[in-house]
Amino acid sequence: MSGSGQESGQHGEASPDGDAEARDGRRKILLGVRAAATVVLIGLLFWVFDAGAILRRLGSIDPSDAIVAVAVLCLQYLIGGLRWHYILLRHDLSSRLSRSFVIYGAASLANVVVPHTIAGMSVKGVMLKGQGVTTSRMFGVLLVERLAAGCGLAVCMLVSLALSFPRWRAAFASLDKPIAAAVLLASAALLAVGALVLWRSPGIRAFAKDIHATFLKPSVLIMLVLFSTVIIYLGFLCVVVLAEGMGVGVTMPEIFIAMPFVTFVAALPVSLGGWGV
């Protein structure tokens, strides 16, 4: 009697191992769907836009422009690392800049080499957990960073909409490209220096730990959105430099107008890392 009841109870309850296998199976199916979508999308691109022409463009890039593009990406990484460090400081989770850059760098590398949309966030979460950070605080940090990035992209999209009007676009097109690039790079450098100076002040380090009370302050929101906006525009500047180096017939205003929407679409969880989208 008790044996049959025990047996029926075993049949009625789901095994933890069975649940884990089911979740793992669903993840594999989703990964396979995204991989297939990536292959199809890239195949369509090469079919529509002539694979040979694309490869010739890639091989014709000017070496000096390639070096400048890498330098811009390095600066983008530095600003991104500073934003991550700023968020950690707000949570009183880290006081070492080097440690913040190690976590951010590992996550950035994961986003490049791991075929998963949330690879970088997963790496950050694991490394924070390794430091003894509680799960709730870990999710809070990751959420704040994603929201900041989203707000920065929203700002870029609003600027793109404004530049889409002929008058604004003509004014932007009249800017000298080297001067505009220099102003953007100088602004990023000033933002980085200003952030470092602020972090050394006792007032910044004494901010409240509570996420709701801390991150809803206007000064903090402005700082995070500025960080994110500069990071995104540095990525767009890299596209400008590469397009110039490959002799692509598009102007800087056209790239700055189109890229926010391209970035938004590429962030959709349709393919692996946005490839093909």
mmCIF file of C-alpha atoms in Angstrom:
data_model
loop_
_atom_site.group_PDB
_atom_site.id
_atom_site.type_symbol
_atom_site.label_atom_id
_atom_site.label_comp_id
_atom_site.label_asym_id
_atom_site.label_seq_id
_atom_site.Cartn_x
_atom_site.Cartn_y
_atom_site.Cartn_z
ATOM 1 C CA MET A 1 0.000 0.000 0.000
ATOM 2 C CA SER A 2 2.662 2.434 1.056
ATOM 3 C CA GLY A 3 4.840 1.161 -1.769
ATOM 4 C CA SER A 4 2.179 1.893 -4.379
ATOM 5 C CA GLY A 5 1.553 5.310 -2.834
ATOM 6 C CA GLN A 6 5.261 6.016 -2.929
ATOM 7 C CA GLU A 7 5.394 4.924 -6.537
ATOM 8 C CA SER A 8 2.444 7.102 -7.514
ATOM 9 C CA GLY A 9 4.018 10.030 -5.683
ATOM 10 C CA GLN A 10 7.200 9.540 -7.669
ATOM 11 C CA HIS A 11 5.211 9.537 -10.896
ATOM 12 C CA GLY A 12 3.242 12.619 -9.845
ATOM 13 C CA GLU A 13 6.222 14.762 -8.880
ATOM 14 C CA ALA A 14 8.540 16.227 -11.457
ATOM 15 C CA SER A 15 12.189 15.307 -11.052
ATOM 16 C CA PRO A 16 14.614 18.258 -10.725
ATOM 17 C CA ASP A 17 16.924 16.467 -13.145
ATOM 18 C CA GLY A 18 14.041 16.095 -15.598
ATOM 19 C CA ASP A 19 13.225 19.808 -15.366
ATOM 20 C CA ALA A 20 16.879 20.712 -15.971
ATOM 21 C CA GLU A 21 17.022 18.401 -19.005
ATOM 22 C CA ALA A 22 13.814 19.923 -20.394
ATOM 23 C CA ARG A 23 15.181 23.449 -19.982
ATOM 24 C CA ASP A 24 18.462 22.428 -21.556
ATOM 25 C CA GLY A 25 16.552 20.900 -24.458
ATOM 26 C CA ARG A 26 14.553 24.075 -25.009
ATOM 27 C CA ARG A 27 17.732 26.162 -24.932
ATOM 28 C CA LYS A 28 19.346 23.917 -27.526
ATOM 29 C CA ILE A 29 16.287 24.153 -29.772
ATOM 30 C CA LEU A 30 16.262 27.962 -29.464
ATOM 31 C CA LEU A 31 19.991 28.116 -30.167
ATOM 32 C CA GLY A 32 19.492 25.937 -33.247
ATOM 33 C CA VAL A 33 16.680 28.177 -34.511
ATOM 34 C CA ARG A 34 18.840 31.271 -34.060
ATOM 35 C CA ALA A 35 21.792 29.619 -35.759
ATOM 36 C CA ALA A 36 19.593 28.674 -38.716
ATOM 37 C CA ALA A 37 18.194 32.224 -38.860
ATOM 38 C CA THR A 38 21.740 33.608 -38.827
ATOM 39 C CA VAL A 39 22.847 31.416 -41.724
ATOM 40 C CA VAL A 40 19.734 32.258 -43.750
ATOM 41 C CA LEU A 41 20.039 36.010 -43.128
ATOM 42 C CA ILE A 42 23.737 36.131 -43.994
ATOM 43 C CA GLY A 43 23.056 34.015 -47.088
ATOM 44 C CA LEU A 44 20.357 36.455 -48.182
ATOM 45 C CA LEU A 45 22.710 39.400 -47.682
ATOM 46 C CA PHE A 46 25.425 37.831 -49.820
ATOM 47 C CA TRP A 47 22.854 36.850 -52.442
ATOM 48 C CA VAL A 48 21.249 40.303 -52.662
ATOM 49 C CA PHE A 49 24.411 42.395 -52.360
ATOM 50 C CA ASP A 50 26.958 40.244 -54.274
ATOM 51 C CA ALA A 51 29.347 38.337 -52.004
ATOM 52 C CA GLY A 52 32.347 39.053 -54.253
ATOM 53 C CA ALA A 53 31.820 42.803 -54.071
ATOM 54 C CA ILE A 54 31.491 42.675 -50.273
ATOM 55 C CA LEU A 55 34.716 40.679 -49.903
ATOM 56 C CA ARG A 56 36.562 43.034 -52.261
ATOM 57 C CA ARG A 57 35.394 45.968 -50.149
ATOM 58 C CA LEU A 58 36.690 44.298 -47.005
ATOM 59 C CA GLY A 59 40.052 43.633 -48.632
ATOM 60 C CA SER A 60 40.418 47.188 -49.927
ATOM 61 C CA ILE A 61 40.226 48.979 -46.576
ATOM 62 C CA ASP A 62 42.959 51.537 -45.997
ATOM 63 C CA PRO A 63 45.333 50.356 -43.216
ATOM 64 C CA SER A 64 45.434 53.779 -41.570
ATOM 65 C CA ASP A 65 41.634 53.872 -41.355
ATOM 66 C CA ALA A 66 41.649 50.362 -39.901
ATOM 67 C CA ILE A 67 44.086 51.513 -37.198
ATOM 68 C CA VAL A 68 41.913 54.537 -36.410
ATOM 69 C CA ALA A 69 38.840 52.294 -36.189
ATOM 70 C CA VAL A 70 40.617 50.001 -33.716
ATOM 71 C CA ALA A 71 41.646 53.049 -31.664
ATOM 72 C CA VAL A 72 38.039 54.242 -31.576
ATOM 73 C CA LEU A 73 36.898 50.793 -30.438
ATOM 74 C CA CYS A 74 39.558 50.828 -27.690
ATOM 75 C CA LEU A 75 38.239 54.181 -26.490
ATOM 76 C CA GLN A 76 34.710 52.794 -26.606
ATOM 77 C CA TYR A 77 35.863 49.898 -24.426
ATOM 78 C CA LEU A 78 37.454 52.303 -21.933
ATOM 79 C CA ILE A 79 34.283 54.386 -21.644
ATOM 80 C CA GLY A 80 32.193 51.218 -21.321
ATOM 81 C CA GLY A 81 34.473 49.967 -18.553
ATOM 82 C CA LEU A 82 34.178 53.285 -16.740
ATOM 83 C CA ARG A 83 30.378 53.117 -16.948
ATOM 84 C CA TRP A 84 30.455 49.610 -15.486
ATOM 85 C CA HIS A 85 32.802 50.783 -12.706
ATOM 86 C CA TYR A 86 30.530 53.728 -11.996
ATOM 87 C CA ILE A 87 27.515 51.406 -11.595
ATOM 88 C CA LEU A 88 29.469 49.075 -9.301
ATOM 89 C CA LEU A 89 30.564 51.998 -7.160
ATOM 90 C CA ARG A 90 26.970 53.107 -6.841
ATOM 91 C CA HIS A 91 26.206 49.678 -5.402
ATOM 92 C CA ASP A 92 29.330 49.799 -3.237
ATOM 93 C CA LEU A 93 30.445 46.550 -4.881
ATOM 94 C CA SER A 94 33.897 47.483 -6.107
ATOM 95 C CA SER A 95 36.485 50.166 -5.439
ATOM 96 C CA ARG A 96 39.204 48.876 -7.776
ATOM 97 C CA LEU A 97 39.082 50.186 -11.317
ATOM 98 C CA SER A 98 41.252 47.310 -12.564
ATOM 99 C CA ARG A 99 38.793 44.694 -11.271
ATOM 100 C CA SER A 100 35.883 46.459 -12.969
ATOM 101 C CA PHE A 101 37.755 46.444 -16.279
ATOM 102 C CA VAL A 102 38.571 42.730 -15.911
ATOM 103 C CA ILE A 103 34.869 41.889 -15.508
ATOM 104 C CA TYR A 104 33.803 44.221 -18.320
ATOM 105 C CA GLY A 105 36.544 42.922 -20.630
ATOM 106 C CA ALA A 106 35.627 39.277 -20.012
ATOM 107 C CA ALA A 107 31.973 40.053 -20.743
ATOM 108 C CA SER A 108 32.875 41.960 -23.929
ATOM 109 C CA LEU A 109 34.983 39.020 -25.126
ATOM 110 C CA ALA A 110 32.111 36.638 -24.399
ATOM 111 C CA ASN A 111 29.753 38.758 -26.477
ATOM 112 C CA VAL A 112 32.121 38.386 -29.426
ATOM 113 C CA VAL A 113 33.005 34.690 -29.265
ATOM 114 C CA VAL A 114 30.027 33.036 -27.538
ATOM 115 C CA PRO A 115 26.964 32.439 -29.761
ATOM 116 C CA HIS A 116 24.393 33.683 -27.283
ATOM 117 C CA THR A 117 22.562 36.985 -26.866
ATOM 118 C CA ILE A 118 23.151 37.299 -23.106
ATOM 119 C CA ALA A 119 26.665 35.857 -22.991
ATOM 120 C CA GLY A 120 28.250 39.043 -21.658
ATOM 121 C CA MET A 121 25.609 39.521 -18.971
ATOM 122 C CA SER A 122 26.030 35.904 -17.887
ATOM 123 C CA VAL A 123 29.787 36.338 -17.514
ATOM 124 C CA LYS A 124 29.318 39.494 -15.453
ATOM 125 C CA GLY A 125 26.788 37.738 -13.248
ATOM 126 C CA VAL A 126 29.060 34.737 -12.646
ATOM 127 C CA MET A 127 32.064 36.944 -11.817
ATOM 128 C CA LEU A 128 30.017 39.080 -9.432
ATOM 129 C CA LYS A 129 28.683 35.946 -7.737
ATOM 130 C CA GLY A 130 32.279 34.813 -7.376
ATOM 131 C CA GLN A 131 32.934 37.963 -5.352
ATOM 132 C CA GLY A 132 30.130 37.031 -2.972
ATOM 133 C CA VAL A 133 27.528 39.414 -4.387
ATOM 134 C CA THR A 134 23.953 38.396 -3.621
ATOM 135 C CA THR A 135 21.678 37.391 -6.483
ATOM 136 C CA SER A 136 19.337 40.365 -5.996
ATOM 137 C CA ARG A 137 22.176 42.893 -6.086
ATOM 138 C CA MET A 138 23.729 41.145 -9.095
ATOM 139 C CA PHE A 139 20.481 41.427 -11.057
ATOM 140 C CA GLY A 140 20.133 45.021 -9.923
ATOM 141 C CA VAL A 141 23.536 45.949 -11.337
ATOM 142 C CA LEU A 142 22.898 44.178 -14.650
ATOM 143 C CA LEU A 143 19.452 45.748 -14.943
ATOM 144 C CA VAL A 144 20.795 49.253 -14.364
ATOM 145 C CA GLU A 145 23.473 48.788 -17.021
ATOM 146 C CA ARG A 146 20.956 47.491 -19.586
ATOM 147 C CA LEU A 147 18.544 50.343 -18.838
ATOM 148 C CA ALA A 148 21.356 52.876 -19.197
ATOM 149 C CA ALA A 149 22.335 51.384 -22.564
ATOM 150 C CA GLY A 150 18.700 51.452 -23.683
ATOM 151 C CA CYS A 151 18.320 55.102 -22.687
ATOM 152 C CA GLY A 152 21.504 55.979 -24.560
ATOM 153 C CA LEU A 153 20.207 54.252 -27.686
ATOM 154 C CA ALA A 154 16.892 56.111 -27.319
ATOM 155 C CA VAL A 155 18.777 59.413 -27.248
ATOM 156 C CA CYS A 156 20.672 58.423 -30.410
ATOM 157 C CA MET A 157 17.417 57.495 -32.147
ATOM 158 C CA LEU A 158 15.874 60.858 -31.242
ATOM 159 C CA VAL A 159 18.922 62.649 -32.633
ATOM 160 C CA SER A 160 18.632 60.569 -35.809
ATOM 161 C CA LEU A 161 14.999 61.550 -36.203
ATOM 162 C CA ALA A 162 15.922 65.209 -35.787
ATOM 163 C CA LEU A 163 18.747 64.904 -38.324
ATOM 164 C CA SER A 164 16.368 63.272 -40.789
ATOM 165 C CA PHE A 165 14.766 66.639 -41.440
ATOM 166 C CA PRO A 166 16.446 68.362 -44.427
ATOM 167 C CA ARG A 167 17.430 71.548 -42.574
ATOM 168 C CA TRP A 168 19.111 69.710 -39.707
ATOM 169 C CA ARG A 169 20.702 67.227 -42.083
ATOM 170 C CA ALA A 170 22.143 69.970 -44.275
ATOM 171 C CA ALA A 171 23.630 71.686 -41.222
ATOM 172 C CA PHE A 172 25.183 68.448 -40.035
ATOM 173 C CA ALA A 173 26.526 67.620 -43.495
ATOM 174 C CA SER A 174 28.302 70.976 -43.647
ATOM 175 C CA LEU A 175 30.454 70.011 -40.641
ATOM 176 C CA ASP A 176 34.047 69.155 -41.364
ATOM 177 C CA LYS A 177 34.460 65.406 -40.750
ATOM 178 C CA PRO A 178 37.872 65.500 -39.018
ATOM 179 C CA ILE A 179 36.716 68.347 -36.764
ATOM 180 C CA ALA A 180 33.463 66.569 -35.894
ATOM 181 C CA ALA A 181 35.361 63.369 -35.085
ATOM 182 C CA ALA A 182 37.873 65.294 -32.975
ATOM 183 C CA VAL A 183 35.059 66.986 -31.022
ATOM 184 C CA LEU A 184 33.401 63.633 -30.334
ATOM 185 C CA LEU A 185 36.660 62.043 -29.193
ATOM 186 C CA ALA A 186 37.527 65.069 -27.019
ATOM 187 C CA SER A 187 34.068 64.942 -25.438
ATOM 188 C CA ALA A 188 34.523 61.258 -24.625
ATOM 189 C CA ALA A 189 37.940 61.924 -23.089
ATOM 190 C CA LEU A 190 36.591 64.833 -20.989
ATOM 191 C CA LEU A 191 33.705 62.658 -19.809
ATOM 192 C CA ALA A 192 36.129 59.943 -18.744
ATOM 193 C CA VAL A 193 38.384 62.380 -16.881
ATOM 194 C CA GLY A 194 35.412 64.055 -15.207
ATOM 195 C CA ALA A 195 34.029 60.694 -14.096
ATOM 196 C CA LEU A 196 37.370 59.682 -12.584
ATOM 197 C CA VAL A 197 37.600 62.963 -10.682
ATOM 198 C CA LEU A 198 34.067 62.520 -9.341
ATOM 199 C CA TRP A 199 34.747 58.960 -8.204
ATOM 200 C CA ARG A 200 37.641 60.143 -6.033
ATOM 201 C CA SER A 201 35.430 62.525 -4.078
ATOM 202 C CA PRO A 202 34.114 61.307 -0.696
ATOM 203 C CA GLY A 203 30.566 62.337 -1.607
ATOM 204 C CA ILE A 204 30.310 59.927 -4.543
ATOM 205 C CA ARG A 205 31.625 56.995 -2.490
ATOM 206 C CA ALA A 206 29.120 57.735 0.272
ATOM 207 C CA PHE A 207 26.044 57.420 -1.946
ATOM 208 C CA ALA A 208 23.212 55.214 -0.731
ATOM 209 C CA LYS A 209 23.277 51.488 -1.567
ATOM 210 C CA ASP A 210 19.610 51.183 -2.349
ATOM 211 C CA ILE A 211 19.079 50.974 -6.138
ATOM 212 C CA HIS A 212 15.754 52.766 -6.154
ATOM 213 C CA ALA A 213 16.997 55.668 -4.070
ATOM 214 C CA THR A 214 20.345 55.881 -5.826
ATOM 215 C CA PHE A 215 19.747 55.463 -9.521
ATOM 216 C CA LEU A 216 16.638 57.621 -9.777
ATOM 217 C CA LYS A 217 18.578 60.769 -8.876
ATOM 218 C CA PRO A 218 18.726 63.146 -11.890
ATOM 219 C CA SER A 219 22.498 63.611 -11.692
ATOM 220 C CA VAL A 220 23.075 59.847 -11.765
ATOM 221 C CA LEU A 221 20.631 59.264 -14.600
ATOM 222 C CA ILE A 222 22.247 62.029 -16.645
ATOM 223 C CA MET A 223 25.708 60.567 -16.045
ATOM 224 C CA LEU A 224 24.633 57.050 -17.059
ATOM 225 C CA VAL A 225 22.787 58.251 -20.171
ATOM 226 C CA LEU A 226 25.789 60.380 -21.179
ATOM 227 C CA PHE A 227 28.096 57.409 -20.762
ATOM 228 C CA SER A 228 25.818 55.210 -22.866
ATOM 229 C CA THR A 229 25.271 57.821 -25.575
ATOM 230 C CA VAL A 230 29.008 58.435 -25.994
ATOM 231 C CA ILE A 231 29.677 54.670 -26.089
ATOM 232 C CA ILE A 232 27.089 54.190 -28.840
ATOM 233 C CA TYR A 233 28.267 57.161 -30.902
ATOM 234 C CA LEU A 234 31.865 55.934 -30.713
ATOM 235 C CA GLY A 235 30.621 52.705 -32.306
ATOM 236 C CA PHE A 236 28.959 54.750 -35.049
ATOM 237 C CA LEU A 237 32.171 56.737 -35.535
ATOM 238 C CA CYS A 238 34.001 53.442 -36.065
ATOM 239 C CA VAL A 239 31.513 52.612 -38.833
ATOM 240 C CA VAL A 240 32.162 56.032 -40.408
ATOM 241 C CA VAL A 241 35.924 55.474 -40.390
ATOM 242 C CA LEU A 242 35.624 51.968 -41.850
ATOM 243 C CA ALA A 243 33.212 53.154 -44.548
ATOM 244 C CA GLU A 244 35.648 55.924 -45.443
ATOM 245 C CA GLY A 245 38.523 53.439 -45.561
ATOM 246 C CA MET A 246 36.636 51.090 -47.896
ATOM 247 C CA GLY A 247 35.469 53.867 -50.176
ATOM 248 C CA VAL A 248 31.792 53.265 -49.460
ATOM 249 C CA GLY A 249 29.741 56.090 -50.926
ATOM 250 C CA VAL A 250 27.857 57.080 -47.780
ATOM 251 C CA THR A 251 28.265 60.224 -45.737
ATOM 252 C CA MET A 252 28.689 60.628 -41.997
ATOM 253 C CA PRO A 253 25.184 62.126 -41.564
ATOM 254 C CA GLU A 254 23.647 59.136 -43.364
ATOM 255 C CA ILE A 255 25.472 56.685 -41.100
ATOM 256 C CA PHE A 256 24.607 58.617 -37.942
ATOM 257 C CA ILE A 257 20.951 58.724 -38.993
ATOM 258 C CA ALA A 258 20.674 55.038 -39.921
ATOM 259 C CA MET A 259 22.877 53.333 -37.317
ATOM 260 C CA PRO A 260 20.637 53.810 -34.214
ATOM 261 C CA PHE A 261 17.817 51.949 -35.949
ATOM 262 C CA VAL A 262 20.223 49.312 -37.310
ATOM 263 C CA THR A 263 21.584 48.833 -33.775
ATOM 264 C CA PHE A 264 18.091 48.472 -32.353
ATOM 265 C CA VAL A 265 17.089 45.846 -34.920
ATOM 266 C CA ALA A 266 20.389 43.975 -34.493
ATOM 267 C CA ALA A 267 19.730 43.768 -30.742
ATOM 268 C CA LEU A 268 16.531 41.783 -31.292
ATOM 269 C CA PRO A 269 16.982 38.129 -30.210
ATOM 270 C CA VAL A 270 16.440 36.755 -33.707
ATOM 271 C CA SER A 271 19.932 35.534 -34.639
ATOM 272 C CA LEU A 272 23.266 34.926 -32.940
ATOM 273 C CA GLY A 273 24.698 38.240 -31.757
ATOM 274 C CA GLY A 274 22.714 40.167 -34.373
ATOM 275 C CA TRP A 275 24.659 38.601 -37.267
ATOM 276 C CA GLY A 276 22.723 38.901 -40.509
ATOM 277 C CA VAL A 277 20.055 41.185 -39.073
#
